Coordinates of C-alpha atoms in Angstrom, one line a residue:
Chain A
X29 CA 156.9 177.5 146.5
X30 CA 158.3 174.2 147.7
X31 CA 161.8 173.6 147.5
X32 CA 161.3 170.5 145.0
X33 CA 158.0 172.6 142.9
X34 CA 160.9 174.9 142.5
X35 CA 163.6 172.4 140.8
X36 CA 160.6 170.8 139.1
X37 CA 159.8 174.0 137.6
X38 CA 163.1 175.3 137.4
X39 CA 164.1 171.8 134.9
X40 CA 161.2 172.5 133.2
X41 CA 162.1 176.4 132.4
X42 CA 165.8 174.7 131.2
X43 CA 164.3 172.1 129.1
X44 CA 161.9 174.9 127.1
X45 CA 165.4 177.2 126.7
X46 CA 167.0 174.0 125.0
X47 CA 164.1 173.7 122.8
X48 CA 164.0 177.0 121.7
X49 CA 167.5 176.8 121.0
X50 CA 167.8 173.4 119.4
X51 CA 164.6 174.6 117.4
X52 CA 166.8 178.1 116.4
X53 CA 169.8 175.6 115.6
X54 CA 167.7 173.1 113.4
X55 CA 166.4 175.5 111.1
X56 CA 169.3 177.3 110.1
X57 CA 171.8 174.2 109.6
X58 CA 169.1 171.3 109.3
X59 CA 168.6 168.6 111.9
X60 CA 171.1 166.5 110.4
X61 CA 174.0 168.9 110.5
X62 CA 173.3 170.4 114.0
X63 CA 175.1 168.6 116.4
X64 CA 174.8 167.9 120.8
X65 CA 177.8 170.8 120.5
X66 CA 176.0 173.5 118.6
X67 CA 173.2 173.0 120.3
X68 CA 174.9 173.2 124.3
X69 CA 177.5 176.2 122.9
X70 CA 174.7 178.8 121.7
X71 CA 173.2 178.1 125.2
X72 CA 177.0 178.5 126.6
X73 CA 175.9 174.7 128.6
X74 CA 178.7 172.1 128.8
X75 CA 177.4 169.3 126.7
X76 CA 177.5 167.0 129.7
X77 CA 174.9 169.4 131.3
X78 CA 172.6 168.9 128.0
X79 CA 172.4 165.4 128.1
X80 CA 171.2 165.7 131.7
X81 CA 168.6 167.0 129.9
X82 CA 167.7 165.0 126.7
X83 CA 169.7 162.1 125.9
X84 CA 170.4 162.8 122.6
X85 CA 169.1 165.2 119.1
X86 CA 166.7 162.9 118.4
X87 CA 165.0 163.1 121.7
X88 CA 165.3 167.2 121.6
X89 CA 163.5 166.8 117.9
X90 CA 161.0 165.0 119.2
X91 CA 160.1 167.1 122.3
X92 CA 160.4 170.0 119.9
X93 CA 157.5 168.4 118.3
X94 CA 155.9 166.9 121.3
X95 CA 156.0 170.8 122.7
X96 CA 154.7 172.3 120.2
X97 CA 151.7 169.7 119.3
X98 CA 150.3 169.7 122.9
X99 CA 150.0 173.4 123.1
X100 CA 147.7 173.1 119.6
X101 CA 145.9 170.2 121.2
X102 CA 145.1 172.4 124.0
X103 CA 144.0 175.4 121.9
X104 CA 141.7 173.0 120.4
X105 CA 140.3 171.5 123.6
X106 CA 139.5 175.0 124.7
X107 CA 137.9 175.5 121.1
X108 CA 135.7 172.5 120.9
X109 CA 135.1 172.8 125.0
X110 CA 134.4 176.8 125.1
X111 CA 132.4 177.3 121.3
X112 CA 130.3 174.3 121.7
X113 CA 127.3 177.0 120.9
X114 CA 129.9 178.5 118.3
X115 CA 129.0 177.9 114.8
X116 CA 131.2 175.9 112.8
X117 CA 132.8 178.9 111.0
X118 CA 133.7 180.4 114.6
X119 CA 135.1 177.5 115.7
X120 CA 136.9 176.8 112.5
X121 CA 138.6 179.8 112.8
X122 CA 139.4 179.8 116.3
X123 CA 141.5 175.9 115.1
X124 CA 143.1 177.7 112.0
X125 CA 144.6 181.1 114.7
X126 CA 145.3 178.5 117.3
X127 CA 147.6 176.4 114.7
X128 CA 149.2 179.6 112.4
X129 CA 150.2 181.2 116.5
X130 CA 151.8 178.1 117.7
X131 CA 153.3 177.6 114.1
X132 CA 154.5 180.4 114.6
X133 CA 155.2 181.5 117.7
X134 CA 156.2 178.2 120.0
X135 CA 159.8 178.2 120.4
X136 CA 160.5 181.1 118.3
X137 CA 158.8 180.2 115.5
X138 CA 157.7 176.9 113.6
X139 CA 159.2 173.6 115.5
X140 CA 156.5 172.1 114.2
X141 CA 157.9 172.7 110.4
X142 CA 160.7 170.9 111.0
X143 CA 161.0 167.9 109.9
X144 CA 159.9 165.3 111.8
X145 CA 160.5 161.9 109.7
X146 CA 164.1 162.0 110.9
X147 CA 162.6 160.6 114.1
X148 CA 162.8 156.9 115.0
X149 CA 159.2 155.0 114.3
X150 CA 158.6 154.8 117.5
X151 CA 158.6 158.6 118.4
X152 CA 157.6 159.6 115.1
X153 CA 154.3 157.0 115.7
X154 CA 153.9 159.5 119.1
X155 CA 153.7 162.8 116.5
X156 CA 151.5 161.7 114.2
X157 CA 148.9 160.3 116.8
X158 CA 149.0 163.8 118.3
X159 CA 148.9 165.3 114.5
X160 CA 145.7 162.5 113.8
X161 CA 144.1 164.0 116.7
X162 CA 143.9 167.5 115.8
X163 CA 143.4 166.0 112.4
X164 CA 140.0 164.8 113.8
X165 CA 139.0 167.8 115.7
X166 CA 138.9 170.0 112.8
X167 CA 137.5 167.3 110.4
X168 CA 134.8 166.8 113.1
X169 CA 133.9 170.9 113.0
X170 CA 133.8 171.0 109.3
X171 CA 131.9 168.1 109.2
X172 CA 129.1 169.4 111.2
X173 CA 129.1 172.5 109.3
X174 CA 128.4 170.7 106.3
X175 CA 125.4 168.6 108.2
X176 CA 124.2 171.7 109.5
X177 CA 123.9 173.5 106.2
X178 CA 126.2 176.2 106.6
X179 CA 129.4 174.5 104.6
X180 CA 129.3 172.9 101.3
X181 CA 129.3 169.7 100.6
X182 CA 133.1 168.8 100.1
X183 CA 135.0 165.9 101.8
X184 CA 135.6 167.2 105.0
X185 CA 138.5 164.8 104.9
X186 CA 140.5 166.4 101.9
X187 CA 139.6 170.2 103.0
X188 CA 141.0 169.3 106.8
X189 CA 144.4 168.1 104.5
X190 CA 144.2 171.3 102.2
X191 CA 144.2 173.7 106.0
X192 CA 146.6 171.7 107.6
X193 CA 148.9 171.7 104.6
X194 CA 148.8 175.3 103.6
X195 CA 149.2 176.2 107.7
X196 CA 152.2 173.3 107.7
X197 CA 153.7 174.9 104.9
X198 CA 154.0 178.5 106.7
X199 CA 157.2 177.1 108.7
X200 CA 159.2 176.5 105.3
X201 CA 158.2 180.0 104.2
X202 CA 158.2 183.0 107.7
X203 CA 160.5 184.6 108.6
X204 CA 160.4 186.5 111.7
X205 CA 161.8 189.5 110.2
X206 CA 159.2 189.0 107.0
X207 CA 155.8 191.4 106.5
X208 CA 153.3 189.2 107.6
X209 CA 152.5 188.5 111.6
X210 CA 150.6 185.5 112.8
X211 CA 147.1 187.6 113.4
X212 CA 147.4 188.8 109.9
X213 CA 148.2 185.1 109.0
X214 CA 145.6 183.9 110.4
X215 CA 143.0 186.1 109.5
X216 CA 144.1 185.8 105.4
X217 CA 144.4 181.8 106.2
X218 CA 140.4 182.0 108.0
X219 CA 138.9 183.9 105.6
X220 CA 140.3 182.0 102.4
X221 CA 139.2 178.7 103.8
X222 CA 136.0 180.2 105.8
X223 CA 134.5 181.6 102.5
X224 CA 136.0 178.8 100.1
X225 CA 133.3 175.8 102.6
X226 CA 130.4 178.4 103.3
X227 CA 127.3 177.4 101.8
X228 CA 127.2 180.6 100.5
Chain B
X9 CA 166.5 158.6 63.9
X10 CA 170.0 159.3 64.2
X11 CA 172.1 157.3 66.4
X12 CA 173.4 160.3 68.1
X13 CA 169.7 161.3 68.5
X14 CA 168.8 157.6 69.6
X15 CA 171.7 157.4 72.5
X16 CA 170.5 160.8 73.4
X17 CA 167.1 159.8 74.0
X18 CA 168.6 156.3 75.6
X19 CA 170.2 158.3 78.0
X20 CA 167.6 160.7 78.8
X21 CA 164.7 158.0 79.7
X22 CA 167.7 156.3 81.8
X23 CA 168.2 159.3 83.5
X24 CA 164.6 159.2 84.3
X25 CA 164.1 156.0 85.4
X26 CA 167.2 156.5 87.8
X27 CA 165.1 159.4 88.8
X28 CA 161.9 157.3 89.2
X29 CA 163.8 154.8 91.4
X30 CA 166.0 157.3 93.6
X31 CA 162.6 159.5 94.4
X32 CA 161.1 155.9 95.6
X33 CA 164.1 155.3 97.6
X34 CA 164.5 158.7 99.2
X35 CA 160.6 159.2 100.4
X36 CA 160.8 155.2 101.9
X37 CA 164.0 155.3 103.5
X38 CA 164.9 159.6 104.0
X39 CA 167.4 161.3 101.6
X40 CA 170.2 161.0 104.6
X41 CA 169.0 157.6 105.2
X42 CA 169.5 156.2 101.0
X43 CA 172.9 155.2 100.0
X44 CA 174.1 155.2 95.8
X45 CA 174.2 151.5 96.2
X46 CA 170.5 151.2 97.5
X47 CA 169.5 153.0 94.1
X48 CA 171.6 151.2 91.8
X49 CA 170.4 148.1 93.3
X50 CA 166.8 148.5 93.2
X51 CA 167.7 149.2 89.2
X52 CA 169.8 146.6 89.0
X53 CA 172.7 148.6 87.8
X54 CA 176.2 148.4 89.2
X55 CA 177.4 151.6 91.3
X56 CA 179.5 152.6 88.6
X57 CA 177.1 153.5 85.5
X58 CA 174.7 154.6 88.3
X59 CA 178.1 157.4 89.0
X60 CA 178.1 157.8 85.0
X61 CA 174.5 159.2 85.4
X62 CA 174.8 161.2 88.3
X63 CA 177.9 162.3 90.3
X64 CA 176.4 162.1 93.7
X65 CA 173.5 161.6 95.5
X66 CA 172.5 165.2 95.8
X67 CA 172.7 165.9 92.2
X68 CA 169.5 163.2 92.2
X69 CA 167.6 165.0 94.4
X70 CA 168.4 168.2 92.8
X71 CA 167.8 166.1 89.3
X72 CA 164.2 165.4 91.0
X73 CA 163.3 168.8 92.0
X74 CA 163.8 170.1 88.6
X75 CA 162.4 167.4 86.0
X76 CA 159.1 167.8 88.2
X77 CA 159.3 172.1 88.5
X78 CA 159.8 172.2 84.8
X79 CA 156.6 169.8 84.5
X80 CA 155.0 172.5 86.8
X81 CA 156.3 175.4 85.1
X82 CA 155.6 173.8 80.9
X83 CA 151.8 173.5 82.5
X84 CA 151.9 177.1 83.9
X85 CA 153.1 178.4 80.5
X86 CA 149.9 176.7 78.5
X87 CA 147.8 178.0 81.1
X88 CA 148.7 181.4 80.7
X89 CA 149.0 181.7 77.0
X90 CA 146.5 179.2 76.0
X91 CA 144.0 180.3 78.9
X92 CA 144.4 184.4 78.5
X93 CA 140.7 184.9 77.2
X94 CA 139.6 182.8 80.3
X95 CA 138.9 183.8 83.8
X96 CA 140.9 184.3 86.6
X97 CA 138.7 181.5 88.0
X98 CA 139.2 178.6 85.1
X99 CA 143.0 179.6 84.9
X100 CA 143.4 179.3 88.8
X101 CA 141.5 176.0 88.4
X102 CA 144.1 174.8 85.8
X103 CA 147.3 175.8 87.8
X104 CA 145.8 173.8 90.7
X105 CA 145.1 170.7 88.9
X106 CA 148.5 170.8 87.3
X107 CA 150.2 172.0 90.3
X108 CA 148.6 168.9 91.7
X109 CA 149.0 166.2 88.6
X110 CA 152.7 166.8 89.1
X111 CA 153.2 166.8 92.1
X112 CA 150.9 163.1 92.6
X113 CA 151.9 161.3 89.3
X114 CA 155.2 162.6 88.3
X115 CA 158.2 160.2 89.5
X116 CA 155.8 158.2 90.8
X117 CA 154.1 160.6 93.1
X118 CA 156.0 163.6 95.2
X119 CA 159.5 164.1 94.3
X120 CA 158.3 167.5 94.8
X121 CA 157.4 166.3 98.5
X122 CA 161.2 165.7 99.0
X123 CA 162.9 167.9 101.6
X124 CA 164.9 170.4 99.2
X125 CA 166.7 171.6 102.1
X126 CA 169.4 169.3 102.1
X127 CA 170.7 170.9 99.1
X128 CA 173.8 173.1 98.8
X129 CA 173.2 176.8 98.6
X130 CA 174.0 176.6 94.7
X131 CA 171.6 174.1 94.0
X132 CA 168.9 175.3 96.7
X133 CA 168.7 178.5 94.9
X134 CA 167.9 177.0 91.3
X135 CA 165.1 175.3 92.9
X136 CA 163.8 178.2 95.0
X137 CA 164.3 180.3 91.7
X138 CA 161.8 177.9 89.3
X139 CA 159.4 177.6 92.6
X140 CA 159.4 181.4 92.8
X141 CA 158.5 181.8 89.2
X142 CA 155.2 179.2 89.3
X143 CA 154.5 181.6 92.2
X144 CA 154.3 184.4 90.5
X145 CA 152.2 183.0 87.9
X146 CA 150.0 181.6 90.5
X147 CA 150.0 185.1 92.5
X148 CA 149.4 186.8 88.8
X149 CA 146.3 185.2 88.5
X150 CA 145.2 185.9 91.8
X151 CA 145.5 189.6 91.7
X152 CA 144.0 189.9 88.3
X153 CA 141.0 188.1 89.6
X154 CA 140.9 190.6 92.8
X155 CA 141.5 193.7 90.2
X156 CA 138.8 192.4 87.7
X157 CA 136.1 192.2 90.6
X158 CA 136.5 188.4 90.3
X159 CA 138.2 187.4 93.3
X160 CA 137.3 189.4 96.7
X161 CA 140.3 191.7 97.8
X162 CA 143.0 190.1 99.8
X163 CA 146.8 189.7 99.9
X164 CA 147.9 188.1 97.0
X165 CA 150.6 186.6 98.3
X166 CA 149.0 185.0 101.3
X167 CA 146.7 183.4 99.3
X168 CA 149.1 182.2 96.6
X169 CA 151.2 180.7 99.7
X170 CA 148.0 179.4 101.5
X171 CA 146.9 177.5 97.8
X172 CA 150.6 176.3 97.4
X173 CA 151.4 175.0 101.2
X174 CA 148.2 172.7 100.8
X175 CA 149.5 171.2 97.5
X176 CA 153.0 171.0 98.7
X177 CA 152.0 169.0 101.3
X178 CA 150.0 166.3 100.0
X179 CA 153.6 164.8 99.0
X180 CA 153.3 164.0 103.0
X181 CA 150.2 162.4 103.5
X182 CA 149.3 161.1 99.5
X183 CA 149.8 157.1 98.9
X184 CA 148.7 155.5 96.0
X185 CA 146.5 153.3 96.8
X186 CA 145.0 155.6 99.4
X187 CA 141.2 157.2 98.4
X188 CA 141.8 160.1 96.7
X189 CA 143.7 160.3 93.5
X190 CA 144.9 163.3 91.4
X191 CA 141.8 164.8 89.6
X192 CA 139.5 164.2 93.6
X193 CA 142.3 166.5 95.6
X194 CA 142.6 168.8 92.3
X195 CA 138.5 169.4 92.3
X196 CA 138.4 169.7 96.0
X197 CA 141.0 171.9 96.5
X198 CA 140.4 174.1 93.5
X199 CA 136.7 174.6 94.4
X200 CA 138.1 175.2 98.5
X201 CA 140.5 178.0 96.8
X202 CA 138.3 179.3 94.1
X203 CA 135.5 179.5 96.2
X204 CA 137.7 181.2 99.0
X205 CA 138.6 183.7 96.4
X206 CA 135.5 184.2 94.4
X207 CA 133.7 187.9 95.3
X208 CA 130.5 186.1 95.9

């Protein structure tokens, strides 16, 4: 590895241990009263180091977010990309996995549950266009279920909401330490939804 | 009616209406980001009898969570007597669609949607508590339906959170003069959940 791929990388491995941290930091005091000092002291960084890294909470929120999002976007990329000959239910379930693991998972656990309309409108503009766009991807599979026969009729628009919320809503509920892992998550989430739009 | 019972009543549809206002406020402009004097303004009221109404902001939002849970909760208590010769399916129905009606029309739509975290412990745990107990209701339902044959087996208590994530979450994304109004999202979602559930 090159000398600069290696600082590159090296940044990179830094910014993710702030994230997880911040992430940690925001859900047990709230984004509001975690401050630049909490957030450097559990990583024992000088808070002149961390704002080499992000110039300030509201930037660390947002690439909490940011983070998070772009590792669902890619799960759904490889979904829509790799189960084109899937059928919708396969693919639907692949989408609702791919969200409850990163919900769960990324940075420790739900980033994406907190709260994001603290951001500016600017960066919180940035979130929901990446939101929107997994929005679509999952509208666009149930609504070729439905044209293909093998999901009800429903408004593909309102069941996308009803998934996203109830997999949204897993953030303000898990805890790490609680009964449930995501695969068991996941598979619960799937079948509810799977079986609630199957023809029949 | 009695002039004690009249400035009882004067004060309680004040309270309301401070309510109303505040909830308005809080989802436009954040809970963190809404002063006393932006709600006494919009209701033309002076800072002071806003203070004889409520001692602090947070007492509002707490004020908001529980006018709209005990909504929830007075709908989840006809369900269950009213509705005991019914179905696990027709009950679940109704606990949706009310679940939903308060959550869309009470306080103007979503004071439910508000983020409850910024509570103090104290207060946090009243509203947790009254959010637990339309849980259970919802989650008794659900495994009476699994135990009758009605509903196919699966966890309870997934499910319950699964149903109540996606109606706790329309508080993000609902408008009112969006598409969809109350009794659309309570028939889609009830028929996604019911369906979901149903043993075939």
């Amino acid at each position: 590895m090159q000398a600069a791929e290696r600082r590159a990388r090296k940044t990179e491995m830094k910014r993710e241990a702030i994230l997880r941290s911040a992430a940690a930091a925001f859900r047990r005091k709230g984004y509001h009263g975690t401050s630049m000092e909490d957030i450097s002291e559990a990583l024992l960084m000088t808070k002149g180091s961390l704002y080499y890294y992000f110039k300030d909470k509201e930037e660390i929120l947002y690439a909490c977010h940011d983070f998070s999002l772009d590792r669902v976007l890619e799960r759904m990329r490889q979904v829509l990309a790799d189960g084109k000959g899937d059928n919708a239910e396969t693919r639907l379930r692949a989408l609702v996995q791919g969200f409850v693991d990163v919900m769960i998972d990324d940075l420790q656990g739900s980033a994406l549950a907190l709260d994001f309309t603290a951001l500016k409108p600017e960066l919180l503009a940035r979130i929901i266009a990446k939101r929107d766009q997994f929005e679509r991807g999952m509208r666009g599979v149930i609504t070729e279920g439905v044209k293909s026969g093998e999901f009800k009729r429903t408004d593909a628009k309102l069941a996308t909401l009803a998934i996203l919320g109830a997999i949204n809503w897993i953030g303000k509920w898990y805890r790490p330490d609680g009964p449930f892992n995501a695969a068991e998550i996941g598979k619960t989430y799937s079948d509810l939804f799977v079986n609630g739009l199957r023809a029949k």
